[in-house]
Short mmCIF file of C-alpha atoms in Angstrom, two decimals:
data_model
loop_
_atom_site.label_atom_id
_atom_site.label_comp_id
_atom_site.label_asym_id
_atom_site.label_seq_id
_atom_site.Cartn_x
_atom_site.Cartn_y
_atom_site.Cartn_z
CA MET N 393 6.25 -15.86 14.17
CA ARG N 394 8.61 -13.56 12.77
CA LYS N 395 7.65 -10.01 13.86
CA PRO N 396 5.43 -9.38 10.57
CA ARG N 397 6.01 -6.20 8.29
CA ALA N 398 2.92 -4.88 7.01
CA ALA N 399 -1.14 -6.27 6.41
CA VAL N 400 -3.60 -4.51 4.03
CA GLY N 401 -6.78 -5.66 3.38
CA SER N 402 -8.18 -4.85 -0.82
CA ARG N 403 -7.96 -2.16 -2.46
CA SER N 404 -10.77 0.23 -4.02
CA ARG N 405 -8.68 3.19 -4.80
CA CYS N 406 -4.80 1.88 -5.60
CA ARG N 407 -2.42 3.91 -5.02
CA LYS N 408 -0.28 0.07 -5.12
CA GLN N 409 2.01 0.47 -8.05
CA ALA N 410 2.89 4.56 -7.56
CA SER N 411 3.83 3.35 -3.89
CA SER N 412 5.98 0.50 -5.52
CA GLN N 413 7.01 2.84 -8.32
CA GLU N 414 8.30 5.80 -5.64
CA GLY N 415 10.08 3.19 -4.29
CA ARG N 416 11.80 1.60 -7.13
CA GLU N 417 12.50 5.12 -8.26
CA LYS N 418 14.43 5.89 -5.19
CA ARG N 419 17.17 2.83 -5.36
CA ALA N 420 17.67 3.71 -9.01
CA LEU N 421 19.04 6.67 -7.68
CA SER N 422 20.59 5.79 -5.02
CA SER N 423 22.39 3.12 -7.27
CA SER N 424 23.92 5.36 -9.69
CA GLN N 425 25.39 6.45 -6.86
CA ALA N 426 27.82 3.93 -7.49
CA LYS N 427 29.72 2.89 -10.79
CA PRO N 428 28.89 0.14 -12.55
CA SER N 429 31.32 -2.56 -13.30
CA ALA N 430 31.14 -3.65 -17.07
CA PRO N 431 28.34 -5.35 -17.81
CA ASP N 432 26.67 -3.75 -16.17
CA GLY N 433 27.48 -1.25 -18.03
CA LEU N 434 26.77 -2.70 -21.43
CA ALA N 435 23.28 -3.52 -19.20
CA ARG N 436 22.90 -0.23 -19.22
CA GLN N 437 23.23 0.87 -22.73
CA GLN N 438 21.66 -2.10 -24.25
CA GLU N 439 18.42 -0.32 -21.55
CA GLU N 440 19.32 3.67 -22.47
CA VAL N 441 19.19 2.22 -26.30
CA ARG N 442 15.57 0.31 -26.06
CA LEU N 443 13.89 3.09 -23.68
CA GLN N 444 14.52 5.68 -26.88
CA ALA N 445 13.59 4.03 -28.90
CA PRO N 446 10.67 5.05 -30.83
CA VAL N 447 6.86 5.20 -29.47
CA SER N 448 4.04 3.57 -32.83
CA PRO N 449 1.70 7.26 -32.64
CA TYR N 450 -0.93 4.30 -32.34
CA HIS N 451 -0.21 4.69 -27.85
CA LEU N 452 -0.10 8.64 -28.02
CA PHE N 453 -2.51 11.42 -28.44
CA ARG N 454 -0.85 12.22 -32.43
CA ASP N 455 -3.03 15.99 -32.21
CA THR N 456 -4.53 18.17 -29.83
CA ALA N 457 -8.27 18.11 -30.47
CA GLU N 458 -8.05 14.73 -28.71
CA VAL N 459 -6.20 16.24 -25.80
CA THR N 460 -9.30 18.70 -26.46
CA VAL N 461 -12.44 16.24 -26.31
CA PHE N 462 -10.35 14.05 -23.08
CA ARG N 463 -9.82 16.63 -21.07
CA LYS N 464 -13.83 18.54 -21.90
CA SER N 465 -15.44 15.25 -21.61
CA LEU N 466 -13.40 14.21 -17.95
CA LEU N 467 -14.26 17.22 -15.99
CA SER N 468 -17.53 17.58 -17.45
CA TRP N 469 -18.41 13.56 -15.96
CA TYR N 470 -16.46 14.78 -12.92
CA ASP N 471 -18.76 17.58 -11.90
CA ARG N 472 -21.86 16.08 -12.37
CA GLU N 473 -20.73 12.59 -10.75
CA LYS N 474 -18.67 12.45 -8.67
CA ARG N 475 -17.66 11.35 -4.62
CA ASP N 476 -19.30 13.22 -1.84
CA LEU N 477 -15.39 12.86 0.77
CA PRO N 478 -14.25 14.46 3.76
CA TRP N 479 -11.09 15.48 2.07
CA ARG N 480 -12.91 17.06 -1.45
CA LYS N 481 -14.72 18.81 1.56
CA TRP N 482 -11.95 20.06 3.33
CA VAL N 483 -9.85 21.72 0.24
CA GLU N 484 -12.79 23.74 -0.92
CA GLY N 485 -13.12 25.24 2.27
CA GLU N 486 -9.40 26.16 3.00
CA VAL N 487 -8.82 29.14 1.60
CA ASP N 488 -4.68 28.96 3.70
CA LEU N 489 -2.46 26.67 1.52
CA ASP N 490 -0.58 25.37 3.51
CA ARG N 491 -3.08 23.76 5.05
CA ARG N 492 -4.85 22.34 2.31
CA ALA N 493 -0.94 21.40 1.03
CA TYR N 494 -1.54 19.97 4.52
CA ALA N 495 -5.02 17.79 3.88
CA VAL N 496 -4.25 16.68 0.87
CA TRP N 497 -1.15 14.73 2.35
CA VAL N 498 -3.29 13.61 4.71
CA SER N 499 -5.76 12.12 2.64
CA GLU N 500 -3.19 11.04 0.20
CA VAL N 501 -1.10 8.85 2.16
CA MET N 502 -4.25 6.86 3.90
CA LEU N 503 -5.34 6.37 0.60
CA GLN N 504 -1.79 4.40 -0.50
CA GLN N 505 -3.13 0.92 -0.03
CA THR N 506 -6.41 1.36 1.43
CA GLN N 507 -10.26 1.49 0.72
CA VAL N 508 -11.74 4.42 0.44
CA ALA N 509 -14.32 4.06 2.36
CA THR N 510 -12.33 2.68 5.09
CA VAL N 511 -10.31 6.17 5.11
CA ILE N 512 -13.27 8.57 5.53
CA ASN N 513 -13.62 7.59 9.22
CA TYR N 514 -10.20 7.47 9.80
CA TYR N 515 -9.23 11.50 7.85
CA THR N 516 -11.99 12.37 9.74
CA ARG N 517 -10.52 11.57 13.55
CA TRP N 518 -7.40 12.62 12.44
CA MET N 519 -8.19 15.98 11.01
CA GLN N 520 -10.04 17.08 14.13
CA LYS N 521 -7.59 15.26 16.59
CA TRP N 522 -4.71 17.51 13.95
CA PRO N 523 -6.42 20.04 11.97
CA THR N 524 -2.55 22.21 11.20
CA LEU N 525 0.65 20.40 10.52
CA GLN N 526 1.63 22.08 13.64
CA ASP N 527 -1.29 20.09 15.75
CA LEU N 528 0.70 16.67 13.67
CA ALA N 529 4.27 18.20 14.95
CA SER N 530 3.00 17.85 18.10
CA ALA N 531 1.83 15.17 19.02
CA SER N 532 3.64 12.12 20.15
CA LEU N 533 4.55 8.59 18.22
CA GLU N 534 2.85 6.58 20.47
CA GLU N 535 -0.92 8.96 19.75
CA VAL N 536 -0.41 8.45 15.68
CA ASN N 537 0.01 4.65 15.23
CA GLN N 538 -3.22 4.27 18.83
CA LEU N 539 -4.93 6.54 15.77
CA TRP N 540 -3.86 4.79 12.76
CA ALA N 541 -4.24 1.60 14.50
CA GLY N 542 -6.45 -0.70 11.91
CA LEU N 543 -4.94 1.19 8.51
CA GLY N 544 -1.83 -1.06 8.30
CA TYR N 545 1.61 0.03 6.96
CA TYR N 546 2.40 1.27 10.15
CA SER N 547 5.03 3.70 8.46
CA ARG N 548 3.51 5.50 6.36
CA GLY N 549 2.21 7.79 8.95
CA ARG N 550 4.79 7.78 11.00
CA ARG N 551 7.08 9.32 8.19
CA LEU N 552 3.38 12.03 7.76
CA GLN N 553 4.92 12.78 11.33
CA GLU N 554 8.67 13.01 10.17
CA GLY N 555 7.28 15.77 7.11
CA ALA N 556 5.07 17.51 9.67
CA ARG N 557 7.82 17.76 12.03
CA LYS N 558 10.25 18.94 9.29
CA VAL N 559 8.35 21.96 7.49
CA VAL N 560 7.37 23.25 11.28
CA GLU N 561 11.06 23.12 12.45
CA GLU N 562 12.42 23.14 9.29
CA LEU N 563 10.49 25.62 6.39
CA GLY N 564 8.87 27.59 8.59
CA GLY N 565 5.41 25.68 9.13
CA HIS N 566 5.39 26.50 4.95
CA MET N 567 4.73 23.29 2.79
CA PRO N 568 7.16 23.30 -0.15
CA ARG N 569 4.80 25.00 -3.24
CA THR N 570 5.55 22.35 -6.04
CA ALA N 571 6.36 18.97 -6.85
CA GLU N 572 10.13 18.24 -7.43
CA THR N 573 10.52 20.75 -4.09
CA LEU N 574 7.28 18.61 -2.61
CA GLN N 575 9.47 14.98 -3.35
CA ARG N 576 13.05 15.99 -2.61
CA LEU N 577 12.41 17.97 0.84
CA LEU N 578 9.78 15.69 2.51
CA PRO N 579 10.37 11.87 3.52
CA GLY N 580 8.54 9.26 1.96
CA VAL N 581 6.97 11.89 -0.43
CA GLY N 582 7.16 10.32 -3.58
CA ARG N 583 6.36 11.49 -7.27
CA TYR N 584 3.12 10.54 -7.00
CA THR N 585 2.15 11.83 -3.93
CA ALA N 586 4.67 15.49 -4.17
CA GLY N 587 1.91 15.33 -7.66
CA ALA N 588 -0.95 15.39 -5.90
CA ILE N 589 -0.62 18.12 -3.24
CA ALA N 590 1.20 20.14 -6.34
CA SER N 591 -1.39 20.51 -8.38
CA ILE N 592 -4.61 19.43 -5.96
CA ALA N 593 -3.77 22.49 -3.53
CA PHE N 594 -1.28 24.97 -4.96
CA GLY N 595 -2.64 24.48 -9.20
CA GLN N 596 0.89 23.40 -10.55
CA ALA N 597 -0.04 21.85 -13.96
CA THR N 598 1.24 18.06 -13.37
CA GLY N 599 0.41 15.27 -13.75
CA VAL N 600 -0.20 11.75 -10.94
CA VAL N 601 -0.23 8.03 -12.16
CA ASP N 602 -0.89 6.02 -10.00
CA GLY N 603 -3.05 1.99 -9.92
CA ASN N 604 -6.53 4.00 -11.07
CA VAL N 605 -4.75 5.86 -14.22
CA VAL N 606 -2.71 3.27 -15.38
CA ARG N 607 -5.56 1.64 -16.04
CA VAL N 608 -7.01 4.24 -17.88
CA LEU N 609 -4.17 5.08 -19.83
CA CYS N 610 -2.81 1.46 -20.25
CA ARG N 611 -6.94 1.06 -22.28
CA VAL N 612 -7.98 4.12 -23.65
CA ARG N 613 -4.37 4.13 -26.00
CA ALA N 614 -3.85 0.18 -26.07
CA ILE N 615 -0.68 -0.45 -23.67
CA GLY N 616 -0.58 -3.67 -22.96
CA ALA N 617 2.59 -4.12 -22.40
CA ASP N 618 3.73 -4.14 -18.56
CA PRO N 619 2.89 -0.84 -17.14
CA SER N 620 5.22 -2.15 -14.09
CA SER N 621 8.43 -2.11 -16.65
CA THR N 622 10.88 1.81 -16.88
CA LEU N 623 9.55 2.37 -20.40
CA VAL N 624 6.52 1.57 -19.35
CA SER N 625 5.93 3.88 -16.62
CA GLN N 626 7.53 6.38 -18.25
CA GLN N 627 5.18 7.14 -21.63
CA LEU N 628 2.06 6.44 -18.87
CA TRP N 629 3.93 9.61 -16.16
CA SER N 630 4.53 11.07 -20.44
CA LEU N 631 0.93 11.10 -21.41
CA ALA N 632 -0.23 12.09 -17.99
CA GLN N 633 1.31 14.67 -18.12
CA GLN N 634 0.73 15.82 -21.37
CA LEU N 635 -3.39 15.52 -20.84
CA VAL N 636 -3.95 17.42 -17.14
CA GLU N 637 -5.88 20.05 -18.23
CA PRO N 638 -3.79 23.02 -16.64
CA ALA N 639 -6.33 25.66 -15.60
CA ARG N 640 -7.79 22.30 -13.53
CA PRO N 641 -5.30 20.19 -12.77
CA GLY N 642 -6.31 18.94 -9.12
CA ASP N 643 -9.85 18.08 -10.35
CA PHE N 644 -8.47 16.53 -13.35
CA ASN N 645 -6.18 14.65 -11.66
CA GLN N 646 -8.88 13.51 -9.19
CA ALA N 647 -11.50 12.97 -11.99
CA ALA N 648 -8.20 9.98 -13.69
CA MET N 649 -8.57 8.61 -10.41
CA GLU N 650 -12.31 8.35 -10.10
CA LEU N 651 -12.66 7.76 -13.45
CA GLY N 652 -11.16 3.94 -13.32
CA ALA N 653 -11.62 3.87 -9.57
CA THR N 654 -15.63 3.77 -10.44
CA VAL N 655 -16.01 2.98 -13.94
CA CYS N 656 -13.09 1.69 -15.41
CA THR N 657 -12.50 -0.79 -13.14
CA PRO N 658 -10.00 -3.69 -13.36
CA GLN N 659 -13.25 -6.19 -13.77
CA ARG N 660 -16.34 -5.56 -15.24
CA PRO N 661 -15.84 -2.27 -16.18
CA LEU N 662 -18.32 0.84 -16.86
CA CYS N 663 -17.81 1.13 -20.30
CA SER N 664 -21.47 2.64 -21.52
CA GLN N 665 -20.81 5.12 -18.31
CA CYS N 666 -17.64 6.33 -19.74
CA PRO N 667 -16.93 9.99 -20.72
CA VAL N 668 -13.68 8.53 -23.00
CA GLN N 669 -14.92 6.14 -24.13
CA SER N 670 -15.50 7.22 -28.24
CA LEU N 671 -11.08 7.70 -27.43
CA CYS N 672 -10.74 4.48 -25.96
CA ARG N 673 -8.70 2.11 -27.67
CA ALA N 674 -9.46 -0.59 -26.55
CA ARG N 675 -12.77 -0.61 -26.71
CA GLN N 676 -12.25 0.09 -30.70
CA ARG N 677 -10.06 -3.10 -30.79
CA VAL N 678 -13.83 -4.48 -28.54
CA GLU N 679 -16.13 -3.86 -30.52
CA ARG N 680 -13.49 -5.09 -33.70
CA GLU N 681 -13.31 -8.46 -32.37
CA GLN N 682 -16.83 -8.74 -31.91
CA LEU N 683 -17.23 -7.48 -36.12
CA SER N 684 -14.75 -10.81 -37.45
CA ALA N 685 -16.71 -12.60 -34.65
CA SER N 686 -20.04 -11.91 -35.81
CA ARG N 687 -19.17 -12.60 -39.80
CA SER N 688 -17.49 -15.60 -39.02
CA LEU N 689 -13.72 -14.26 -40.53
CA PRO N 690 -10.28 -14.57 -38.28
CA GLY N 691 -9.00 -11.48 -35.66
CA SER N 692 -7.60 -9.33 -38.00
CA ARG N 693 -5.30 -6.34 -37.16
CA ASP N 694 -7.15 -2.80 -38.57
CA VAL N 695 -5.17 -0.29 -40.14
CA GLU N 696 -5.11 2.25 -37.39
CA GLU N 697 -3.64 -0.39 -34.76
CA CYS N 698 -0.17 -0.74 -34.10
CA ALA N 699 2.15 -2.70 -36.86
CA PRO N 700 5.62 -1.85 -37.30
CA ASN N 701 7.42 -3.06 -39.52
CA THR N 702 9.88 -4.50 -38.66
CA GLY N 703 10.37 -5.87 -34.65
CA GLN N 704 7.95 -5.71 -31.37
CA CYS N 705 5.96 -2.89 -30.28
CA GLN N 706 7.41 -1.85 -26.44
CA LEU N 707 3.96 -0.78 -25.79
CA CYS N 708 1.70 -3.37 -26.94
CA ALA N 709 1.53 -6.72 -25.73
CA PRO N 710 4.17 -9.14 -26.32
CA PRO N 711 2.87 -12.85 -28.64
CA THR N 712 3.79 -14.57 -25.73
CA GLU N 713 -0.37 -12.64 -24.49
CA PRO N 714 -2.87 -13.81 -27.00
CA TRP N 715 -6.26 -11.62 -27.31
CA ASP N 716 -8.67 -13.17 -24.62
CA GLN N 717 -11.67 -12.39 -26.33
CA THR N 718 -13.58 -12.91 -22.12
CA LEU N 719 -11.63 -10.30 -20.50
CA GLY N 720 -12.64 -7.54 -23.33
CA VAL N 721 -11.56 -4.09 -22.25
CA ALA N 722 -10.00 -5.57 -19.64
CA ASN N 723 -7.29 -7.17 -21.17
CA PHE N 724 -5.74 -4.24 -20.41
CA PRO N 725 -3.27 -3.49 -18.85
CA ARG N 726 -1.03 -6.70 -18.41
CA LYS N 727 -1.42 -8.50 -15.60
CA VAL N 728 2.00 -8.28 -13.55
CA SER N 729 2.80 -12.10 -12.03
CA ARG N 730 2.90 -11.82 -8.33
CA ARG N 731 5.81 -13.39 -6.77
CA PRO N 732 5.70 -16.81 -4.92
CA PRO N 733 5.29 -16.71 -0.87
CA ARG N 734 8.80 -15.96 1.66
CA GLU N 735 8.00 -18.29 4.03
CA GLU N 736 8.11 -17.17 7.38
CA CYS N 737 8.42 -19.00 10.67
CA SER N 738 9.18 -18.09 14.43
CA ALA N 739 8.65 -18.50 18.02
CA THR N 740 6.35 -16.86 20.44
CA CYS N 741 5.58 -16.75 23.81
CA VAL N 742 2.53 -15.43 25.94
CA LEU N 743 4.46 -14.51 29.10
CA GLU N 744 2.04 -14.29 31.49
CA GLN N 745 1.98 -12.94 35.62
CA PRO N 746 -0.77 -14.80 37.04
CA ARG N 747 -1.12 -13.54 41.03
CA ALA N 748 0.06 -9.91 39.44
CA LEU N 749 -1.16 -6.71 41.50
CA GLY N 750 -4.69 -5.40 39.68
CA GLY N 751 -4.95 -8.41 37.72
CA ALA N 752 -2.58 -10.74 34.91
CA ARG N 753 -0.65 -8.93 32.73
CA ILE N 754 1.32 -9.39 29.60
CA LEU N 755 4.37 -8.97 28.60
CA LEU N 756 4.61 -6.64 25.08
CA VAL N 757 8.09 -5.97 23.49
CA GLN N 758 8.66 -2.71 21.62
CA ARG N 759 9.15 -3.35 17.46
CA PRO N 760 12.65 -1.25 16.92
CA ASN N 761 12.51 2.34 16.17
CA SER N 762 12.98 1.81 12.28
CA GLY N 763 11.79 -0.16 9.65
CA LEU N 764 7.85 -1.87 8.94
CA LEU N 765 5.37 -1.81 11.70
CA ALA N 766 8.13 0.60 13.97
CA GLY N 767 7.22 1.55 17.57
CA LEU N 768 4.17 -1.40 17.96
CA TRP N 769 4.00 -3.84 20.60
CA GLU N 770 3.63 -7.44 20.27
CA PHE N 771 4.13 -10.88 22.18
CA PRO N 772 8.24 -11.46 22.70
CA SER N 773 9.05 -14.14 20.22
CA VAL N 774 12.76 -15.41 18.45
CA THR N 775 13.35 -16.37 14.77
CA ALA N 776 13.33 -20.07 13.74
CA GLU N 777 14.29 -22.60 11.51
CA PRO N 778 10.69 -24.38 9.81
CA SER N 779 12.16 -27.85 11.66
CA GLY N 780 11.99 -26.49 15.00
CA GLN N 781 15.68 -27.15 16.87
CA HIS N 782 16.93 -25.19 19.11
CA GLN N 783 13.95 -22.51 19.08
CA ARG N 784 12.67 -23.28 22.74
CA LYS N 785 15.57 -22.90 24.48
CA ALA N 786 16.18 -19.56 22.23
CA LEU N 787 13.29 -18.58 23.00
CA LEU N 788 13.68 -19.21 26.98
CA ARG N 789 17.00 -17.30 26.72
CA GLU N 790 15.45 -14.39 25.13
CA LEU N 791 12.53 -14.02 28.06
CA GLN N 792 15.35 -14.79 30.53
CA SER N 793 17.26 -11.74 29.20
CA TRP N 794 13.99 -9.79 29.46
CA VAL N 795 12.32 -10.64 32.41
CA GLY N 796 15.77 -12.23 33.94
CA PRO N 797 15.38 -16.20 35.62
CA LEU N 798 12.18 -18.38 34.61
CA PRO N 799 12.31 -22.19 35.05
CA ALA N 800 12.36 -23.62 31.81
CA THR N 801 10.19 -27.13 33.00
CA ARG N 802 7.10 -24.11 32.87
CA LEU N 803 7.58 -23.44 29.07
CA ARG N 804 3.66 -24.60 27.62
CA HIS N 805 3.73 -25.05 24.05
CA LEU N 806 0.36 -24.30 23.19
CA GLY N 807 -0.32 -24.75 19.11
CA GLN N 808 1.31 -23.41 15.82
CA VAL N 809 -0.72 -20.37 13.88
CA CYS N 810 -0.54 -20.21 10.19
CA PHE N 811 -1.96 -16.79 8.00
CA SER N 812 -0.79 -14.91 5.42
CA LEU N 813 -0.31 -11.49 4.75
CA LEU N 814 0.34 -8.33 2.38
CA ALA N 815 4.50 -6.61 3.76
CA LEU N 816 5.39 -3.96 1.57
CA PRO N 817 9.35 -4.19 2.15
CA PRO N 818 12.44 -1.64 0.05
CA GLY N 819 11.50 -4.37 -3.55
CA GLY N 820 7.77 -4.05 -3.71
CA PRO N 821 4.80 -5.85 -2.36
CA HIS N 822 4.53 -8.87 -1.66
CA LEU N 823 3.10 -12.00 -0.22
CA LEU N 824 4.30 -13.88 3.34
CA SER N 825 3.35 -16.82 4.61
CA HIS N 826 3.47 -16.85 7.99
CA GLN N 827 4.15 -19.91 10.74
CA ALA N 828 4.44 -19.68 14.35
CA ASP N 829 4.74 -21.82 17.14
CA ILE N 830 3.11 -20.83 20.74
CA SER N 831 4.23 -21.22 24.08
CA SER N 832 3.30 -19.49 27.05
CA ILE N 833 4.83 -19.51 30.46
CA ARG N 834 3.90 -17.94 33.90
CA SER N 835 6.31 -15.84 35.85
CA GLY N 836 7.57 -17.02 38.71
CA PRO N 837 10.64 -16.08 40.88
CA GLY N 838 12.30 -12.77 39.75
CA ARG N 839 12.43 -9.33 38.59
CA THR N 840 8.55 -8.87 38.73
CA ASP N 841 9.24 -5.68 35.87
CA PRO N 842 11.32 -5.35 32.41
CA SER N 843 14.77 -4.34 32.04
CA ASP N 844 15.35 -3.57 28.79
CA HIS N 845 13.02 0.10 28.52
CA ARG N 846 11.51 -1.73 25.00
CA THR N 847 9.06 -4.17 26.73
CA THR N 848 6.01 -3.23 29.58
CA TRP N 849 4.08 -5.89 31.55
CA SER N 850 0.38 -4.86 29.73
CA SER N 851 -2.93 -5.81 31.92
CA LEU N 852 -5.17 -8.08 30.26
CA ALA N 853 -8.54 -6.50 31.45
CA ASP N 854 -7.10 -2.57 30.98
CA PRO N 855 -4.10 -2.71 27.90
CA GLY N 856 -3.95 0.99 28.05
CA GLY N 857 -1.16 2.88 26.21
CA VAL N 858 -0.23 0.05 24.13
CA SER N 859 -3.55 -1.11 23.01
CA HIS N 860 -2.38 -0.29 19.63
CA CYS N 861 -0.18 -3.41 19.54
CA CYS N 862 0.47 -5.42 16.30
CA CYS N 863 0.38 -8.21 19.24
CA LEU N 864 0.48 -11.59 18.09
CA HIS N 865 -3.01 -11.27 15.24
CA ARG N 866 -2.75 -7.86 14.16
CA HIS N 867 -3.66 -8.35 10.58
CA GLU N 868 -6.98 -7.21 8.58
CA LYS N 869 -7.18 -10.53 5.84
CA GLY N 870 -6.78 -14.10 6.17
CA VAL N 871 -8.15 -16.11 9.96
CA PRO N 872 -4.45 -17.77 11.56
CA ARG N 873 -5.96 -21.31 13.29
CA VAL N 874 -4.61 -23.52 16.07
CA ARG N 875 -3.08 -26.72 14.93
CA GLY N 876 -2.94 -29.20 18.76
CA PRO N 877 -4.40 -27.71 21.79
CA THR N 878 -8.10 -26.05 21.89
CA ALA N 879 -8.32 -21.99 21.77
CA ARG N 880 -9.38 -21.81 25.40
CA ASP N 881 -5.46 -22.65 26.04
CA LEU N 882 -4.86 -18.84 24.55
CA GLN N 883 -8.04 -17.15 25.61
CA GLY N 884 -6.13 -14.81 27.59
CA PHE N 885 -5.07 -12.63 25.07
CA GLN N 886 -8.07 -12.46 23.01
CA LYS N 887 -9.88 -9.60 24.94
CA ILE N 888 -6.76 -7.70 24.19
CA PRO N 889 -8.91 -4.79 21.31
CA GLY N 890 -7.08 -5.59 18.58
CA VAL N 891 -6.21 -8.92 18.31
CA HIS N 892 -7.89 -11.21 15.65
CA PRO N 893 -9.46 -13.95 17.17
CA VAL N 894 -8.41 -17.58 16.40
CA GLN N 895 -10.20 -20.94 15.31
CA THR N 896 -8.90 -23.72 16.51
CA GLU N 897 -8.10 -26.96 14.02
CA LYS N 898 -11.30 -28.49 13.73
CA ALA N 899 -13.50 -24.82 14.25
CA GLN N 900 -15.09 -23.87 10.69
CA ARG N 901 -12.21 -21.84 9.11
CA ARG N 902 -12.05 -19.13 6.04
CA PRO N 903 -9.13 -19.31 3.30
CA ALA N 904 -6.13 -17.29 4.45
CA SER N 905 -6.34 -13.88 1.46
CA PRO N 906 -3.62 -12.05 1.12
CA GLY N 907 -5.83 -8.80 0.20
#
């Protein structure tokens, strides 16, 4: 297979939209430095006109009374119902501002694309091992990757450590105190993460928008347009800033996220338990539709509903997506269509030294120090075309460049592994469909140690420092399967801790899931 990028499961506390938006903002900043061509300049002018178009008051909070009620209701609910989470305890009991900010930073990075239940144990172990910025800055990347193993998106841990080192080495050990300086000075910190740290640790009155907040705001103000679009994203950030409670900004932001995670959920929201249901335009729309249905009348716009005299409201759902009575408030926010899976193929080899001193060993290759899954270990592989032409020769040449002469006759094809995973490259999240032709070979005469410093022989019985390697099946969702020979040919490398089990084609399978 081609090098796996990253893998995640389903996520309860959604940071996906926040992460994607942070990436879009940075790319927009770099692209804006280039001089646009004439067509690009015209398109940009048209976009600016569109962004400056007035927004219907229906989608806004029109007076301070509404804002006050929203703040009070949400915070009262949060004080009663908030979950008991370790990062909240850590922050509440910490008086040192830099350590408070570090504790928030670690939790927010871990919670990106990851379930709260999964993060709890990782966070506890991390903070026990590295309770301060200085402790993390002095750790090795291998140690960071080893503790991070299983969380996915390994670049998060690497960037977290890079940021800690920058704070220690360049900023005198003190975290930046505002969202603006946090985003500007720390690697991997975007608008959402900076706002979360600044509001929770330092009390800065700045709003935040993650996936949960997007859902809450879109329903409360009946915003049906694409939430990932520039115009809607700007409006959501503006609403978040308008609503944040200046006296308790950190609690308010956590309350808004908590509401989206536990009550205003994607499916089957618990509207009867919502503290702000009286202000929810989506709920009002449901009640109007139910009333019209009970009277056998066609649905009609209420005088309070957004109904501009001319043109289509840019925050309403497009006419091509009418109201779905079965969804209720879940009509908001609009579902963004997913990109089709991108296929990637590779030829991968398990190179074994069966009679090595101390027991059988396999060859592992370290990934580059930049990019996704940076610095992790995997089986030797080369990219290949789906047709598979010439991949055997290419794989053998690659192996020989690592370990010296190898007889081609010993390269034995075992089967094919297929799986899917969700990756988050710079262009945003998308599904990758992987197909890997698996071969094995036992090393003959030649070098017993790899010539490249980024390769290593690892014992099957005791992988030691490479126990966190991504290897062939290092992903959290989807069950790979082997087509062809039985899985017993692959039992050796299945013994490595963390390697996903392989199923034969005849074995019972469940469908692969992108998470």
